Coordinates of C-alpha atoms and ligand atoms in Angstrom, one line a residue:
M1 CA 31.8 -10.5 10.6
E2 CA 33.2 -7.1 11.5
E3 CA 36.8 -8.0 10.7
E4 CA 35.9 -8.7 7.1
V5 CA 35.2 -5.0 6.6
E6 CA 38.1 -3.0 5.3
P7 CA 39.0 0.1 7.4
F8 CA 38.0 2.5 4.6
Y9 CA 34.3 1.4 4.7
R10 CA 34.2 1.5 8.5
E11 CA 35.8 4.9 8.7
L12 CA 33.7 6.3 5.9
P13 CA 31.0 8.5 7.6
K14 CA 27.6 7.1 6.7
V15 CA 23.9 7.9 6.7
E16 CA 21.5 5.1 7.4
L17 CA 17.9 5.8 6.2
H18 CA 16.3 2.3 6.1
A19 CA 16.6 0.4 9.4
H20 CA 13.8 -1.4 11.2
L21 CA 14.4 -1.2 14.9
T22 CA 13.5 -4.8 15.8
G23 CA 15.2 -6.3 12.8
S24 CA 18.4 -4.3 13.6
V25 CA 18.9 -6.0 17.0
S26 CA 22.4 -7.6 17.1
V27 CA 23.2 -11.2 18.0
A28 CA 24.8 -10.0 21.3
T29 CA 21.6 -8.1 22.3
M30 CA 19.5 -11.0 21.2
K31 CA 21.5 -13.4 23.4
Q32 CA 20.8 -11.1 26.3
L33 CA 17.0 -11.1 25.6
I34 CA 16.9 -14.9 25.0
T35 CA 18.7 -15.5 28.3
G36 CA 16.3 -13.2 30.1
K37 CA 13.3 -15.1 28.8
P38 CA 14.1 -18.8 29.0
H39 CA 10.4 -19.8 29.2
L40 CA 10.0 -18.7 25.6
N41 CA 12.3 -21.5 24.5
I42 CA 13.7 -19.4 21.6
K43 CA 16.9 -20.5 19.8
H44 CA 19.4 -18.1 18.2
S45 CA 18.8 -19.7 14.9
M46 CA 15.2 -18.5 15.1
T47 CA 16.2 -14.8 15.3
T48 CA 19.1 -14.4 12.8
I49 CA 19.8 -15.6 9.2
R50 CA 23.4 -16.4 9.0
K51 CA 25.8 -15.3 6.2
G52 CA 25.3 -17.4 3.1
Q53 CA 21.8 -18.6 4.2
Q54 CA 18.6 -17.6 2.5
R55 CA 14.9 -17.6 3.6
T56 CA 11.7 -16.8 1.7
L57 CA 10.0 -13.5 2.5
D58 CA 7.4 -15.4 4.4
E59 CA 10.0 -17.1 6.6
C60 CA 11.6 -13.6 7.3
F61 CA 8.3 -12.4 8.6
E62 CA 8.1 -15.4 10.9
V63 CA 11.5 -14.2 12.3
F64 CA 9.9 -10.9 13.2
K65 CA 7.1 -12.6 15.1
V66 CA 9.8 -14.3 17.3
L67 CA 11.6 -11.1 17.8
H68 CA 8.4 -9.3 19.0
Q69 CA 7.9 -12.0 21.6
L70 CA 11.4 -11.2 23.0
V71 CA 10.8 -7.4 23.0
D72 CA 7.6 -7.0 24.9
T73 CA 8.3 -4.5 27.7
E74 CA 9.3 -0.8 27.9
E75 CA 12.6 -1.9 29.5
D76 CA 13.4 -4.3 26.5
L77 CA 12.5 -1.6 24.1
L78 CA 14.6 1.1 25.7
M79 CA 17.5 -1.4 26.0
I80 CA 17.4 -2.6 22.3
T81 CA 16.9 0.9 20.9
K82 CA 20.0 2.2 22.8
A83 CA 22.0 -0.8 21.8
V84 CA 21.0 -0.5 18.1
I85 CA 21.9 3.3 18.1
R86 CA 25.3 2.5 19.7
E87 CA 26.1 -0.2 17.2
F88 CA 25.3 2.0 14.2
A89 CA 27.5 4.8 15.7
E90 CA 30.3 2.3 16.2
D91 CA 30.0 1.3 12.5
G92 CA 30.6 5.0 11.5
V93 CA 27.0 6.0 11.0
R94 CA 26.7 9.7 11.8
Y95 CA 23.0 10.2 10.9
L96 CA 20.4 7.5 11.4
E97 CA 16.6 7.3 10.7
L98 CA 15.2 4.4 12.7
R99 CA 11.8 3.1 11.9
S100 CA 9.5 1.0 14.1
T101 CA 5.9 -0.1 14.3
P102 CA 4.2 0.9 17.6
R103 CA 2.8 -2.3 19.3
V104 CA 0.5 -3.1 22.1
E105 CA 1.5 -5.8 24.6
T106 CA -1.4 -6.3 26.9
K107 CA 0.4 -8.6 29.2
T108 CA 3.1 -6.0 30.1
G109 CA 1.0 -2.9 29.7
L110 CA 2.9 -1.6 26.7
T111 CA 0.7 0.8 24.6
K112 CA 1.4 2.3 21.2
R113 CA 2.0 5.7 22.7
R114 CA 4.3 4.4 25.4
Y115 CA 6.1 2.5 22.6
V116 CA 6.8 5.7 20.7
E117 CA 7.7 7.6 23.8
T118 CA 10.2 4.9 24.8
V119 CA 11.9 5.0 21.5
I120 CA 12.1 8.8 21.7
E121 CA 13.5 8.5 25.3
A122 CA 16.2 6.1 24.1
I123 CA 17.2 8.5 21.4
R124 CA 17.3 11.3 23.9
Q125 CA 19.4 9.3 26.3
C126 CA 21.9 8.4 23.6
K127 CA 22.2 12.1 22.8
E128 CA 22.8 12.9 26.5
E129 CA 25.5 10.2 26.5
D130 CA 27.2 12.1 23.6
I131 CA 27.1 9.2 21.3
D132 CA 28.3 10.6 18.0
I133 CA 25.2 10.1 15.9
D134 CA 22.1 12.2 15.0
V135 CA 19.0 9.9 15.3
R136 CA 15.5 10.5 14.0
F137 CA 12.4 8.3 14.2
L138 CA 10.0 7.2 11.4
V139 CA 6.8 5.7 12.9
A140 CA 5.8 2.7 10.9
V141 CA 2.5 1.5 9.5
D142 CA 2.2 -2.2 9.1
R143 CA 0.2 -2.8 6.0
R144 CA -1.2 -6.0 7.4
N145 CA -3.2 -4.1 10.0
G146 CA -5.5 -2.2 7.6
P147 CA -6.8 1.4 7.1
E148 CA -8.1 2.1 10.6
V149 CA -4.9 1.2 12.4
A150 CA -3.0 3.1 9.7
L151 CA -5.1 6.2 10.5
E152 CA -4.5 5.7 14.3
T153 CA -0.8 5.4 13.7
V154 CA -0.7 8.6 11.6
K155 CA -2.4 10.5 14.5
I156 CA 0.2 9.1 16.9
A157 CA 3.0 10.1 14.6
E158 CA 1.6 13.6 14.1
D159 CA 1.3 14.2 17.8
Y160 CA 4.9 13.2 18.5
M161 CA 6.1 15.1 15.4
L162 CA 4.8 18.1 17.2
S163 CA 6.1 17.3 20.6
S164 CA 9.5 15.5 20.2
D165 CA 11.7 18.4 19.2
G166 CA 12.3 17.1 15.7
I167 CA 12.9 13.5 16.6
V168 CA 9.8 12.1 14.8
V169 CA 10.1 13.3 11.2
G170 CA 8.1 10.9 9.2
M171 CA 6.4 7.6 8.5
D172 CA 7.2 4.3 7.0
L173 CA 4.9 1.8 5.2
S174 CA 6.1 -1.7 5.7
G175 CA 5.0 -5.3 6.5
D176 CA 4.4 -8.3 4.4
P177 CA 4.0 -7.0 0.8
T178 CA 1.8 -9.9 -0.2
I179 CA -0.9 -8.9 2.3
G180 CA -3.3 -5.9 1.9
H181 CA -3.4 -3.2 -0.8
G182 CA -2.0 0.3 -0.8
K183 CA -5.3 1.7 -2.0
D184 CA -6.8 1.1 1.4
L185 CA -4.0 2.9 3.1
L186 CA -3.9 5.9 0.7
P187 CA -6.2 8.1 2.8
A188 CA -4.0 7.6 5.9
L189 CA -0.8 8.3 4.0
Q190 CA -2.3 11.4 2.4
K191 CA -3.3 12.6 5.8
A192 CA 0.3 12.0 7.0
R193 CA 1.7 14.0 4.1
N194 CA -0.8 16.9 4.6
C195 CA 0.3 17.3 8.3
G196 CA 3.9 17.5 7.4
L197 CA 5.2 14.0 8.0
K198 CA 7.7 12.7 5.4
L199 CA 6.9 9.4 3.7
A200 CA 9.3 6.5 3.2
L201 CA 7.3 3.7 1.6
H202 CA 8.2 0.1 0.9
M203 CA 7.2 -0.2 -2.8
S204 CA 7.4 -2.9 -5.4
E205 CA 9.1 -5.4 -3.1
V206 CA 7.4 -8.2 -4.9
L207 CA 6.2 -8.3 -8.6
S208 CA 2.5 -8.3 -7.9
Q209 CA 2.6 -4.7 -6.6
K210 CA 2.8 -2.8 -9.9
E211 CA -0.7 -1.3 -9.7
E212 CA -0.2 -0.4 -6.1
S213 CA 3.1 1.4 -6.9
E214 CA 1.4 3.5 -9.6
L215 CA -1.1 4.5 -7.0
L216 CA 1.4 5.3 -4.2
L217 CA 3.5 7.3 -6.6
T218 CA 0.6 9.8 -6.9
L219 CA 1.2 10.8 -3.3
P220 CA 4.2 11.1 -4.0
P221 CA 6.4 9.4 -1.4
D222 CA 9.6 11.2 -0.3
R223 CA 11.6 8.0 -0.5
I224 CA 11.1 4.5 -1.8
G225 CA 12.1 1.4 0.1
H226 CA 13.5 -1.4 -2.2
G227 CA 11.6 -0.6 -5.4
T228 CA 12.8 -4.0 -6.6
F229 CA 10.3 -4.6 -9.3
L230 CA 9.8 -1.0 -10.6
H231 CA 11.9 -1.2 -13.7
P232 CA 10.9 -3.1 -16.9
E233 CA 13.8 -5.6 -16.9
V234 CA 12.2 -7.4 -14.0
G235 CA 8.5 -7.0 -14.9
G236 CA 8.0 -3.4 -13.8
S237 CA 7.4 -0.6 -16.4
M238 CA 8.9 2.4 -18.0
S239 CA 5.9 4.4 -16.8
L240 CA 6.9 3.6 -13.2
V241 CA 10.5 4.5 -13.9
H242 CA 9.6 7.8 -15.5
K243 CA 7.4 8.8 -12.5
V244 CA 10.2 8.0 -10.0
R245 CA 12.7 9.8 -12.2
Q246 CA 10.5 12.8 -12.9
Q247 CA 9.9 13.4 -9.2
N248 CA 13.5 12.5 -8.3
I249 CA 12.4 10.1 -5.5
P250 CA 15.5 8.5 -3.8
L251 CA 15.6 4.8 -3.5
E252 CA 16.7 3.0 -0.3
L253 CA 18.5 -0.1 -1.5
C254 CA 19.4 -3.0 0.8
L255 CA 21.5 -5.5 -1.0
T256 CA 22.0 -8.3 1.5
S257 CA 18.4 -8.1 2.7
N258 CA 17.1 -8.6 -0.9
I259 CA 19.4 -11.6 -1.5
M260 CA 18.7 -13.3 1.8
S261 CA 15.0 -12.9 1.4
K262 CA 15.3 -14.1 -2.2
T263 CA 13.5 -11.2 -3.9
V264 CA 16.7 -10.6 -5.9
E265 CA 18.6 -13.5 -7.5
S266 CA 22.2 -12.4 -7.0
Y267 CA 24.3 -9.3 -5.9
E268 CA 25.3 -8.8 -9.6
K269 CA 21.6 -8.7 -10.6
H270 CA 20.6 -6.2 -7.9
H271 CA 18.6 -3.3 -9.2
F272 CA 21.2 -0.9 -7.7
L273 CA 23.0 -1.0 -11.0
Y274 CA 20.0 -0.1 -13.1
W275 CA 19.2 3.1 -11.0
Y276 CA 22.9 4.0 -10.4
Q277 CA 23.6 4.0 -14.1
L278 CA 20.7 6.3 -14.6
G279 CA 22.3 8.7 -12.1
H280 CA 19.3 8.4 -9.9
P281 CA 19.7 9.0 -6.1
C282 CA 20.4 5.6 -4.5
V283 CA 21.0 5.2 -0.8
L284 CA 22.6 2.0 0.5
C285 CA 20.9 0.8 3.7
T286 CA 20.8 -2.3 5.9
D287 CA 17.0 -2.9 6.3
D288 CA 17.5 -5.4 9.2
K289 CA 21.2 -5.6 10.2
G290 CA 20.5 -8.1 13.0
V291 CA 18.3 -10.5 11.1
F292 CA 20.4 -10.4 7.9
S293 CA 23.8 -10.4 9.8
T294 CA 25.2 -7.3 8.1
S295 CA 26.3 -3.8 8.8
L296 CA 26.2 -0.6 6.7
S297 CA 30.0 -0.7 6.2
Q298 CA 29.6 -4.1 4.8
E299 CA 26.8 -3.0 2.5
Y300 CA 29.1 -0.2 1.1
Q301 CA 31.9 -2.7 0.6
L302 CA 29.6 -5.2 -1.1
A303 CA 28.3 -2.5 -3.5
A304 CA 31.9 -1.4 -4.2
S305 CA 33.2 -4.9 -4.9
T306 CA 30.1 -6.0 -6.9
F307 CA 29.7 -3.0 -9.1
G308 CA 33.4 -1.9 -9.3
L309 CA 33.0 1.4 -7.5
D310 CA 36.2 3.2 -6.6
Q311 CA 36.7 5.1 -3.3
E312 CA 35.6 8.4 -4.8
A313 CA 32.3 6.8 -6.1
V314 CA 31.7 5.2 -2.7
W315 CA 32.3 8.6 -1.0
M316 CA 29.8 10.3 -3.3
L317 CA 27.2 7.7 -2.5
S318 CA 27.6 8.3 1.2
Q319 CA 27.6 12.1 0.8
Q320 CA 24.6 12.1 -1.5
A321 CA 22.6 10.2 1.2
I322 CA 22.6 13.4 3.3
N323 CA 20.4 15.2 0.9
C324 CA 18.0 12.2 0.8
S325 CA 17.5 12.3 4.5
F326 CA 14.5 13.9 6.3
A327 CA 16.8 16.1 8.5
P328 CA 16.1 19.8 8.6
E329 CA 18.1 21.9 6.1
A330 CA 20.4 23.3 8.8
V331 CA 21.3 19.8 9.9
K332 CA 22.0 18.7 6.4
E333 CA 24.4 21.6 6.0
Q334 CA 26.2 20.6 9.2
L335 CA 26.5 17.0 8.0
Q336 CA 27.9 18.2 4.7
Q337 CA 30.5 20.2 6.6
R338 CA 31.4 17.1 8.7
W339 CA 31.7 15.0 5.6
A340 CA 34.1 17.6 4.1
E341 CA 36.3 17.3 7.2
Y342 CA 36.2 13.5 7.1
K343 CA 37.2 13.6 3.4
S344 CA 40.5 15.3 4.0
Q345 CA 41.3 12.8 6.8
L346 CA 40.3 9.8 4.7
N347 CA 42.3 11.1 1.7
C348 CA 39.8 9.8 -0.9
Ligands
IMP401 P1 9.8 -3.2 14.1 O1 8.7 -2.3 13.3 O2 10.8 -2.3 14.7 O3 9.1 -4.2 15.0 O4 10.6 -4.0 13.0 C1 10.1 -5.2 12.4 C2 9.0 -4.9 11.4 O5 9.5 -4.2 10.3 C3 8.4 -6.2 10.8 O6 7.4 -6.7 11.5 C4 7.9 -5.7 9.4 O7 6.6 -5.1 9.6 C5 8.9 -4.6 9.1 N1 9.9 -5.0 8.1 C6 11.2 -5.4 8.4 N2 11.8 -5.7 7.2 C7 10.9 -5.6 6.3 C8 11.0 -5.8 4.8 O8 12.0 -6.2 4.3 N3 9.9 -5.6 4.1 C9 8.7 -5.1 4.7 N4 8.6 -4.9 6.0 C10 9.7 -5.2 6.8
ZN402 ZN1 12.4 -2.6 5.1

């Protein structure tokens, strides 16, 4: 897959803002996990959707269940987190916000707090190893688990935001969009916002979420994941579009993920074009690079070839993503400086 990416896209410095940890585990790491747990009888085809294949959203969520069986100890978690960070760095990602849902694994003694601590430890180890990437962590709320778990997760996120030296910066709302309703999670999300956690929320991933999106926009979120059905051409509304525009809320857009999980019909019909033409901040992301067999370089190349973007436009997209991140202002300035140095080298 990697050789299909032109050098420009690989060398382009990139910001990844929408990457689920478990979904980002590569085929190579997955092989290692499968080999280490032969009793689970898991086949590679159960953990990755190959290029050109498609699955329903339901089937994609089944894949995550399999992956969770494979990653059930602190050691696994430390190993996959470090591998995912290394792979993003090798792909030219210089700033990464990883998101993950803290899980309990009674059999191995993994607790939600140990889960978060292990991810933070992996991020710290990568920093000590001088891997050229700045990594932050968004603690994820799985919408399927309801309001009480959401509140518990917010408390965990708040505690680590205060004690992780800036590694935990915010929260994600994700999980099967057809299950549960945002209104039940609103108090938890409000609490998160009030204590200073940034919010990146999956919104309007499926058409039935129009009312929920209206509600979530009152928070408002700091970034929107997917937002596939916000605009009127696909059953959303101008009222939703106005609210997103007025508050200038960046969209995290994941082309391959949406095609493979069949929420968008084709690359050409991807809602990237709608928002990009409005001049709205759009950030290209991978979502689950392992499950969907992609990389961020590849997503940039795909956007460029599908929508006719020249190198200057691609550059602007990548640079604009810095301001959409949850990094402190001083870090954003440093990243802008690095981007300027890269620009003269890349000659675009
Ligand atoms: P983890 O939180 O690191 O275990 O990453 C996998 C989890 O991310 C899944 O169980 C889902 O809750 C969430 N996730 C991954 N991709 C998507 C998506 O496209 N939509 C909604 N949730 C997702
Ligand atoms: Zn996602």
